[in-house]
C-alpha positions as a LaTeX table, in Angstrom:
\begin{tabular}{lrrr}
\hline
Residue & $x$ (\AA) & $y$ (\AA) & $z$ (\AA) \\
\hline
Unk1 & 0.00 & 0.00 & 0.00 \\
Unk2 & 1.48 & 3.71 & $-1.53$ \\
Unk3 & 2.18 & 5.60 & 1.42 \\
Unk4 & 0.33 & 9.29 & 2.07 \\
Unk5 & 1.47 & 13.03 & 2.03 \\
Unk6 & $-0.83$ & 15.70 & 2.98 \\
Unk7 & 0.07 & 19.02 & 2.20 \\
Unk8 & $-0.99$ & 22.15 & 4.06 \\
Unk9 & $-1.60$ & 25.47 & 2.70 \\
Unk10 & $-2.82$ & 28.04 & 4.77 \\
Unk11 & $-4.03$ & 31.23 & 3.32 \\
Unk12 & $-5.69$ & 34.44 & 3.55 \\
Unk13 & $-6.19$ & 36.41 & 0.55 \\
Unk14 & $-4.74$ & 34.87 & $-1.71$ \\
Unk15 & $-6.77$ & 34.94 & $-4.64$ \\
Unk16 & $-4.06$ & 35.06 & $-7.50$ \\
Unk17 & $-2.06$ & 32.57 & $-5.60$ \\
Unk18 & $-4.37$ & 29.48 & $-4.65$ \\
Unk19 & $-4.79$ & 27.88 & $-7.86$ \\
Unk20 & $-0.45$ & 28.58 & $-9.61$ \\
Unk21 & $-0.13$ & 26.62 & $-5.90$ \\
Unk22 & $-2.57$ & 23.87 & $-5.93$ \\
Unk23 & $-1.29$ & 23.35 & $-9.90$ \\
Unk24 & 2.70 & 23.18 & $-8.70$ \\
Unk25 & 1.68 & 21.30 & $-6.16$ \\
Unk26 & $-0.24$ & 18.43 & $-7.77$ \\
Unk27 & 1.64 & 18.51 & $-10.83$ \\
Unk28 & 4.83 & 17.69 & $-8.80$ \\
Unk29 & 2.96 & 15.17 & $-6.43$ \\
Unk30 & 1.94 & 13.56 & $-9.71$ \\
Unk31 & 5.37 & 12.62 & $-10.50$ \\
Unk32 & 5.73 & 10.51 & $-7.14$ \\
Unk33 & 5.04 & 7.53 & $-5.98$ \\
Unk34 & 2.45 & 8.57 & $-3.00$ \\
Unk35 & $-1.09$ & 9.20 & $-2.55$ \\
Unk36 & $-1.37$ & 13.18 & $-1.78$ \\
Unk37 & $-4.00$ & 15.26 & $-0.63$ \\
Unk38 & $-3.83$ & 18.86 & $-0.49$ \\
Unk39 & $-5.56$ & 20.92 & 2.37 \\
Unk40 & $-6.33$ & 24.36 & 2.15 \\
Unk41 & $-6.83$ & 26.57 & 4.97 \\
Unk42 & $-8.50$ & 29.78 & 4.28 \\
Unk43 & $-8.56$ & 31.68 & 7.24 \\
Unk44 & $-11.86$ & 33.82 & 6.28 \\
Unk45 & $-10.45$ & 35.69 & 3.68 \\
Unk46 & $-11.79$ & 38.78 & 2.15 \\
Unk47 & $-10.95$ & 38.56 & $-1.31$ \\
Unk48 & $-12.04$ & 36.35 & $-3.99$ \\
Unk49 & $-10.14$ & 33.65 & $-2.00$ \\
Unk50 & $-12.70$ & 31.26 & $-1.02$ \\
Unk51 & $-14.73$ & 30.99 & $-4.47$ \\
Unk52 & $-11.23$ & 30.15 & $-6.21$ \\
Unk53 & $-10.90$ & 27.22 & $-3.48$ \\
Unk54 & $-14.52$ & 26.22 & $-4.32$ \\
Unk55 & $-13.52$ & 25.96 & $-8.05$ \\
Unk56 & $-10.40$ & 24.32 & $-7.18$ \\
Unk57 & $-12.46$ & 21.66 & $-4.96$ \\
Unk58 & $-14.58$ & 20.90 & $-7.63$ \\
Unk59 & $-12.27$ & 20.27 & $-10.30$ \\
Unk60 & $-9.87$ & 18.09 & $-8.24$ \\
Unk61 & $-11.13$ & 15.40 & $-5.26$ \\
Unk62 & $-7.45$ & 15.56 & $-3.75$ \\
Unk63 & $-7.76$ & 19.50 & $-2.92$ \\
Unk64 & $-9.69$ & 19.80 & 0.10 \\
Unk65 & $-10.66$ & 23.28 & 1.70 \\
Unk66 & $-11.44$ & 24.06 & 5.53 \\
Unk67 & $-12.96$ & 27.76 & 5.71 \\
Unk68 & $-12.70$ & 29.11 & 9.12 \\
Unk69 & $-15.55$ & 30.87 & 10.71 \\
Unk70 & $-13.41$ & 34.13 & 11.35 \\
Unk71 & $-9.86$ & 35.16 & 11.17 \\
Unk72 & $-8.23$ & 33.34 & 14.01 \\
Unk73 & $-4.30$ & 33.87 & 13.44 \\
Unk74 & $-1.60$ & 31.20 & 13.30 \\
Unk75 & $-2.04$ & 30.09 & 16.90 \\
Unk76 & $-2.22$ & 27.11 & 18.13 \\
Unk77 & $-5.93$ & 26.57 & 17.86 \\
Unk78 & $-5.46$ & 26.79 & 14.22 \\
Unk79 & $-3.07$ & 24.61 & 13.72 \\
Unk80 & $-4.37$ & 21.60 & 15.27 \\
Unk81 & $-7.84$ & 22.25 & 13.87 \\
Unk82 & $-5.67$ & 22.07 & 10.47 \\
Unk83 & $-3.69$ & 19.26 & 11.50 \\
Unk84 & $-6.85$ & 16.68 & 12.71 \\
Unk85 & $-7.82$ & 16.55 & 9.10 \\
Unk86 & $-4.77$ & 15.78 & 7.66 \\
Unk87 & $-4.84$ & 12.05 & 7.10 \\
Unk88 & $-1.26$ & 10.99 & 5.10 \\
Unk89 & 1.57 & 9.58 & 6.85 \\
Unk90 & 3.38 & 12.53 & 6.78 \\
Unk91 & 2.67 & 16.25 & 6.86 \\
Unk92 & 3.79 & 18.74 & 4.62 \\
Unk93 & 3.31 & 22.60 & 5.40 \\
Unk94 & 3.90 & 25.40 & 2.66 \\
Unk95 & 2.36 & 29.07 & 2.48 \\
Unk96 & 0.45 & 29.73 & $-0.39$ \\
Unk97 & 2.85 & 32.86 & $-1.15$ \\
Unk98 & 5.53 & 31.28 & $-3.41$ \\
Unk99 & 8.22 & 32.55 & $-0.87$ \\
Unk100 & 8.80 & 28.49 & $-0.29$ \\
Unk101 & 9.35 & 27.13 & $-3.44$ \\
Unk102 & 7.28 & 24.06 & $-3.66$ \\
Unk103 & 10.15 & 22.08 & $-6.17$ \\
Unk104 & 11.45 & 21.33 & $-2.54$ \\
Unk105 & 8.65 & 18.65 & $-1.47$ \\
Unk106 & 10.46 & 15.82 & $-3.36$ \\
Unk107 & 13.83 & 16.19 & $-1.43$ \\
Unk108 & 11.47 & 16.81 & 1.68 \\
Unk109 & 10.24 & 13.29 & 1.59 \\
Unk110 & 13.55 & 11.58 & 0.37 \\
Unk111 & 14.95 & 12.39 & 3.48 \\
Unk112 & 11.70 & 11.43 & 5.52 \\
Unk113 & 11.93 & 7.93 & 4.09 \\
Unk114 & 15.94 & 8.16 & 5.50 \\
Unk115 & 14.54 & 8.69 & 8.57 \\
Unk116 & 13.77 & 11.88 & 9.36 \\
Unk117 & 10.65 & 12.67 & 11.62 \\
Unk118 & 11.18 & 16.80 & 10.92 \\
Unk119 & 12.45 & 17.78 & 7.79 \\
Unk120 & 12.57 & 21.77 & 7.41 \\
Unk121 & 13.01 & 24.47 & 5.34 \\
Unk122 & 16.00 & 26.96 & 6.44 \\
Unk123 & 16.51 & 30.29 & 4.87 \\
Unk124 & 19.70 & 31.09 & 4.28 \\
Unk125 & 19.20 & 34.42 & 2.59 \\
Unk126 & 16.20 & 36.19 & 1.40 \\
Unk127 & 14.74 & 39.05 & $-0.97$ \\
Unk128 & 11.94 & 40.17 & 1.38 \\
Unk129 & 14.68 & 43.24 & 2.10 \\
Unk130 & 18.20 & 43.54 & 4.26 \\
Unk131 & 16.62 & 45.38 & 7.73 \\
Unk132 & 13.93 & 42.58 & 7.91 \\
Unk133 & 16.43 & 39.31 & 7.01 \\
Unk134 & 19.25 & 41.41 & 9.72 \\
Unk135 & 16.54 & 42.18 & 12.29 \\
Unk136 & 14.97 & 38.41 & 11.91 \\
Unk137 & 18.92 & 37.14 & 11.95 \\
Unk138 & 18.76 & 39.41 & 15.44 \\
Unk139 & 15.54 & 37.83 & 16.57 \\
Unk140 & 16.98 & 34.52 & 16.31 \\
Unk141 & 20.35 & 34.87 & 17.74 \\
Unk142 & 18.27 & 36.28 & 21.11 \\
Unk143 & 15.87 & 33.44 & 21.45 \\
Unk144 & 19.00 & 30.75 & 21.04 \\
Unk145 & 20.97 & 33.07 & 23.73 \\
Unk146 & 17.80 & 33.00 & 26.04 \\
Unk147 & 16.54 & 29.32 & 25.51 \\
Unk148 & 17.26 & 26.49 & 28.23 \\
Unk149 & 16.65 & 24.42 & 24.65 \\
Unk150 & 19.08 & 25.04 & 21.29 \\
Unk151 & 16.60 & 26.20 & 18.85 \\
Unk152 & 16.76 & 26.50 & 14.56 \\
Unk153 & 17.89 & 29.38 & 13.34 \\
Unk154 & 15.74 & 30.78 & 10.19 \\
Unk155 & 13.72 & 27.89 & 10.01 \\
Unk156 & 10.77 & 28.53 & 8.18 \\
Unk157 & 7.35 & 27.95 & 6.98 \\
Unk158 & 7.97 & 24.84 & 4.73 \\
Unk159 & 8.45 & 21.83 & 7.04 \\
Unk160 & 7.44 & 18.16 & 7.03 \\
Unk161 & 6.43 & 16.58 & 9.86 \\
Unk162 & 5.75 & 12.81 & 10.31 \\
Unk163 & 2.63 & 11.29 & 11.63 \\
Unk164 & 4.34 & 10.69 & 14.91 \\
Unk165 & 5.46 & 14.27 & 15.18 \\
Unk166 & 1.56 & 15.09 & 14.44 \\
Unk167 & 0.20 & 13.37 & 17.64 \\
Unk168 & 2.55 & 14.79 & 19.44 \\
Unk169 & 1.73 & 18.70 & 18.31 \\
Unk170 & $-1.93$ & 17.62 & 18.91 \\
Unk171 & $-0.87$ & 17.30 & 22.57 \\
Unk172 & 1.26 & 20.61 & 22.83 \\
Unk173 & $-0.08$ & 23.87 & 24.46 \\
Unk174 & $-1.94$ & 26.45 & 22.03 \\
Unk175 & 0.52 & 28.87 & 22.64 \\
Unk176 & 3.95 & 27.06 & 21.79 \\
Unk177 & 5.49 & 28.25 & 18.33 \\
Unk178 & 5.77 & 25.10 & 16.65 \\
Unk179 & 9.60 & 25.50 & 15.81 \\
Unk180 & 10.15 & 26.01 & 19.47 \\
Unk181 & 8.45 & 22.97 & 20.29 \\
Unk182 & 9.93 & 21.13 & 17.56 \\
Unk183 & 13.22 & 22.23 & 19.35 \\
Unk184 & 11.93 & 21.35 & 22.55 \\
Unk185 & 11.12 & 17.79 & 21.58 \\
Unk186 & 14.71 & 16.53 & 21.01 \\
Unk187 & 14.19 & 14.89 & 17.73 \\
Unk188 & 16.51 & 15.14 & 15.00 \\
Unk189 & 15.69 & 17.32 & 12.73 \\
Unk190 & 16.83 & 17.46 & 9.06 \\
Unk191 & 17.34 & 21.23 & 7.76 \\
Unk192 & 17.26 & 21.70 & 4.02 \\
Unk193 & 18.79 & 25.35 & 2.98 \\
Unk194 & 17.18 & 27.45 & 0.13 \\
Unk195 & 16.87 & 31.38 & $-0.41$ \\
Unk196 & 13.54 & 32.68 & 0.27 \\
Unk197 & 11.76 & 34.71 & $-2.76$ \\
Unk198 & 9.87 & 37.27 & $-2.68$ \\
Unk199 & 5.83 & 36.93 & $-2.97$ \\
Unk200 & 4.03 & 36.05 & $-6.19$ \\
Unk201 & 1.10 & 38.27 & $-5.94$ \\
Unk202 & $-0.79$ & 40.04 & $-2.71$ \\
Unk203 & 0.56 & 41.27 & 0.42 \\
Unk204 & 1.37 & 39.73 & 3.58 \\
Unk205 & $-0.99$ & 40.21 & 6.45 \\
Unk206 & 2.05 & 39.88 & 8.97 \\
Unk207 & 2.74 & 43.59 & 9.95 \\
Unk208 & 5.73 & 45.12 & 12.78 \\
Unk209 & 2.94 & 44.54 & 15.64 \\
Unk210 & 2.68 & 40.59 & 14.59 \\
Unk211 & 5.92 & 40.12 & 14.36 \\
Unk212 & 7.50 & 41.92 & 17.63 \\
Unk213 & 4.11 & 39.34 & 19.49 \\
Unk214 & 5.42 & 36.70 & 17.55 \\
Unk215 & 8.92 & 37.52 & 19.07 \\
Unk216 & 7.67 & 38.21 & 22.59 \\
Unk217 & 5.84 & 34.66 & 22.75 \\
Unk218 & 8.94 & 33.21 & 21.41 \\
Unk219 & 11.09 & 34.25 & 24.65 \\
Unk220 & 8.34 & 34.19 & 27.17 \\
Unk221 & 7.32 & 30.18 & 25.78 \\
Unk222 & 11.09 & 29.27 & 25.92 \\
Unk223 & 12.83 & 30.82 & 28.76 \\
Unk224 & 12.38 & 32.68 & 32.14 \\
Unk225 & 15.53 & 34.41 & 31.16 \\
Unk226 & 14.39 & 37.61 & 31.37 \\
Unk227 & 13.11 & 37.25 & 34.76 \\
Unk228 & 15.98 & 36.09 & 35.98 \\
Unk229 & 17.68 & 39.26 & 34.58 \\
Unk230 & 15.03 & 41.15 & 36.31 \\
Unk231 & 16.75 & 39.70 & 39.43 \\
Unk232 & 19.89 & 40.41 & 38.93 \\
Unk233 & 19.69 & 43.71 & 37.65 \\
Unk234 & 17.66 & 44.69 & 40.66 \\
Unk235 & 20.13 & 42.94 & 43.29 \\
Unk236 & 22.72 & 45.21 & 41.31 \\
Unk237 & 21.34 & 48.54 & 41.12 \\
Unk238 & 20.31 & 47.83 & 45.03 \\
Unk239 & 24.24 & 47.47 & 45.48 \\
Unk240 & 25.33 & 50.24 & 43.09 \\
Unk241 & 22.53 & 52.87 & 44.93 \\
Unk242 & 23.36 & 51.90 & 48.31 \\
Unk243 & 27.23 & 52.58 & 47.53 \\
Unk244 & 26.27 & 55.72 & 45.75 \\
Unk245 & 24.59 & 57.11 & 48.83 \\
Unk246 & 27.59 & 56.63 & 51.06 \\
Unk247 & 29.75 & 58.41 & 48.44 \\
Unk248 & 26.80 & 61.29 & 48.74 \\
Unk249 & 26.29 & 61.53 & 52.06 \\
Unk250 & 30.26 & 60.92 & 52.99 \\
Unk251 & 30.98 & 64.27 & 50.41 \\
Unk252 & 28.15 & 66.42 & 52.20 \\
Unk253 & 29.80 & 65.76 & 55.38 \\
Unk254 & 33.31 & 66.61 & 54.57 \\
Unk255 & 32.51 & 69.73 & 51.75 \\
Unk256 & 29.59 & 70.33 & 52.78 \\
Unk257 & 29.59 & 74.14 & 51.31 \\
Unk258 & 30.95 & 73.17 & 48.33 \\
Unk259 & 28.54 & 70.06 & 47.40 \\
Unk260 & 25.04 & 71.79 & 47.28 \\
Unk261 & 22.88 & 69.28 & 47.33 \\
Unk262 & 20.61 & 70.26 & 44.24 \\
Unk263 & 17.17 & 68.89 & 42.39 \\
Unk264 & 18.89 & 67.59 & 38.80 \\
Unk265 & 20.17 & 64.16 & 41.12 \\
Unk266 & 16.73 & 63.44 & 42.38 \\
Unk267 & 14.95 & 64.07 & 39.08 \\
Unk268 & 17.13 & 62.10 & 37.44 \\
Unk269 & 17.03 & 59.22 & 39.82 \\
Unk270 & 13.32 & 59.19 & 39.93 \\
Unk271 & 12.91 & 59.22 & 35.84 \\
Unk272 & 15.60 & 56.17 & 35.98 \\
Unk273 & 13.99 & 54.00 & 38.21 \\
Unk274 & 10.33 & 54.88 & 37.04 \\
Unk275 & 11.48 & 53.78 & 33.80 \\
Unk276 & 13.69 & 50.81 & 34.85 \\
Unk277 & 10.23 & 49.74 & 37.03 \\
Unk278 & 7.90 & 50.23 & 34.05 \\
Unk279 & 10.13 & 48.04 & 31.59 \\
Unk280 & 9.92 & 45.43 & 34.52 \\
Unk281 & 6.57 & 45.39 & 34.60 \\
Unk282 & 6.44 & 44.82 & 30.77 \\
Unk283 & 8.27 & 41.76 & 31.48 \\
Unk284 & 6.21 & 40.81 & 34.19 \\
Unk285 & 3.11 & 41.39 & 31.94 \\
Unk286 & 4.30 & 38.82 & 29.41 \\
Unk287 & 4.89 & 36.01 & 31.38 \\
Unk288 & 1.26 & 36.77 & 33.58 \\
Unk289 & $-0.74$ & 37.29 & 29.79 \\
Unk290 & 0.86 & 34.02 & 28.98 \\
Unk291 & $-0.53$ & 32.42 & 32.21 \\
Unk292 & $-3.45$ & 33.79 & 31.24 \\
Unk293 & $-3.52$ & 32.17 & 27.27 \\
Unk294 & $-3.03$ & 28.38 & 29.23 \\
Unk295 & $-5.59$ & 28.43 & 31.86 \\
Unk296 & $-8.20$ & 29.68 & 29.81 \\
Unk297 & $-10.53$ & 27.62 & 27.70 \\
Unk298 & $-11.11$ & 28.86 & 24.36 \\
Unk299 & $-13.30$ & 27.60 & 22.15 \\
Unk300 & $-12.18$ & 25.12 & 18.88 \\
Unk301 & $-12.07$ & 26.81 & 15.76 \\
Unk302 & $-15.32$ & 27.08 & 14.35 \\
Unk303 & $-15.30$ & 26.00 & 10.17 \\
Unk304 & $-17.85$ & 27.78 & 8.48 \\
Unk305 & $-17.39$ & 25.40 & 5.16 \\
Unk306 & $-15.90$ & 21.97 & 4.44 \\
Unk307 & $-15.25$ & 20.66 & 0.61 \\
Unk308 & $-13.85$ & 16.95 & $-0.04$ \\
Unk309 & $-13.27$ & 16.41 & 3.50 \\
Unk310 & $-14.55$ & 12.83 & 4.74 \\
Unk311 & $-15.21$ & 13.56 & 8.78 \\
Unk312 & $-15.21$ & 10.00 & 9.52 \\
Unk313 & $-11.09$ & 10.17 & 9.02 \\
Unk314 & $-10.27$ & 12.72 & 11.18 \\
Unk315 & $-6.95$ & 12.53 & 13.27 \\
Unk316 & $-8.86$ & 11.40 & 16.99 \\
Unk317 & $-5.74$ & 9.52 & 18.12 \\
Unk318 & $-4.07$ & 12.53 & 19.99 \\
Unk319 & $-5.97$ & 14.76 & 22.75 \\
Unk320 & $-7.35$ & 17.94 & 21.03 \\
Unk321 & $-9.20$ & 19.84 & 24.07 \\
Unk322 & $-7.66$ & 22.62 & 25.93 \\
Unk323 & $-8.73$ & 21.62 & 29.30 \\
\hline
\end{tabular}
């Protein structure tokens, strides 16, 4: 019996891009020896998105479309609705952007079939612009530097996962970025390098604001790093104030006429550890709103439309509750 790769494509917008992809796609799938499905996930898109996926479902029983009730990000929630109805033994995610160039899937699964229970994409230079690659390069070198766990740099969207790999990620916390728990489960993972291009048509949805929470979930998810640095940088300016009020008060005794006393010191003292306090708070924040994200049930994601997908195949061998 031919073994099965699903492929995932999430989108939103995408309207000139859903059907070059689902074409690349199945015309290189066609060439191998595997039973494929492909997957679409619009993620209530406002364009002419979901009609192109309807055409596309019609025309071909191996594309199957899961339209989300509303636009509920990349979380967690997402993915594992995504992930229960992908049936093949392995699990192949792409973006529906062209930045991932989809004439990688056949080395993806040669190097499953070695072995390989993660196989992903790494970027080892990209045309998205310099001060985004430089500041993502930055983004990365921080998380690795604050991680108890080694994590991949630039690895990307475009990653295979076996179906091992996909019980486990059904059992994972919402809020986990998968390539952080990918890290965190110790397997070996198989990196396959490849220069990321720019978009085929439309515009990403991913703004500064989406990426800096992206980056902030990253380090509170994988470290307490920055609380211990909270710690010490307290215990230190403790030390460093107490000494500096000795100096102070040992120079007012012994000049005393020449070391008026004056407001600038105080001012600048209080403005200094008012802002030192807020940017510990901040911290403090991020860690309590992630508290918040794991003890709180949120509803499944709700699909508002279904096309090819047979219900009676869906992944229920993994947990999928966020109790």
């Amino acid at each position: 019996m031919r073994k099965k790769i699903s492929i995932n494509i999430p989108c939103y917008n995408e309207e000139n891009n859903v059907k070059p992809m689902a074409e690349a796609v199945s015309n290189i799938m066609k060439t191998l020896d595997y039973e494929y499905e492909i997957i679409f996930r619009d993620n209530c898109s406002t364009d002419a998105t979901k009609q192109r996926l309807r055409e596309l479902a019609e025309a071909d029983s191996h594309i199957k479309v899961l339209m989300r009730n509303r636009n509920y990000g990349t979380g967690g929630r997402g993915r594992k609705s995504h992930f229960r109805y992908c049936t093949g033994d392995a699990v192949i995610s792409i973006a529906c952007d062209f930045q991932e160039p989809p004439e990688l899937i056949p080395e993806f699964i040669k190097y499953w079939e070695q072995g390989y229970k993660v196989v992903g994409g790494q970027k080892i230079g990209s045309e998205e612009g310099k001060l985004k690659y430089f500041l993502r390069h930055l983004y990365y070198k921080i998380i690795n530097e604050f991680s108890e766990v080694p994590q991949y740099a630039h690895m990307s969207g475009i990653t295979l996962y076996d179906r091992e790999i996909i019980n486990e990620i059904m059992k994972i916390d919402d809020d986990i970025v998968m390539r952080n728990a990918i890290a965190d489960m110790g397997y070996e993972v198989k990196l396959i390098q490849y220069k990321q291009e720019k978009r085929r048509s439309g515009k990403s949805s991913y703004n500064i604001w989406r990426y800096l929470t992206f980056a902030l979930n990253s380090l509170v998810n994988t470290s307490t790093g920055p609380l211990r640095l909270m710690t010490i940088a307290g215990f230190c300016m403790s030390i460093i104030s107490f000494m500096l009020g000795v100096v102070y008060t040992i120079m007012k005794f012994t000049v005393w006429n020449r070391f008026p006393m004056g407001i600038a010191p105080i001012l600048i003292g209080m403005l200094f550890l008012g802002s030192v306090q807020l940017l510990f708070m901040g911290v403090l924040g991020e860690y309590i709103g992630a508290i918040l994200r794991k003890v709180s049930k949120q509803p499944d994601v709700i699909l508002s439309e279904k096309l090819n997908i047979d219900d009676e195949k869906i992944n229920t061998s993994a947990e999928y509750n966020n109790d």
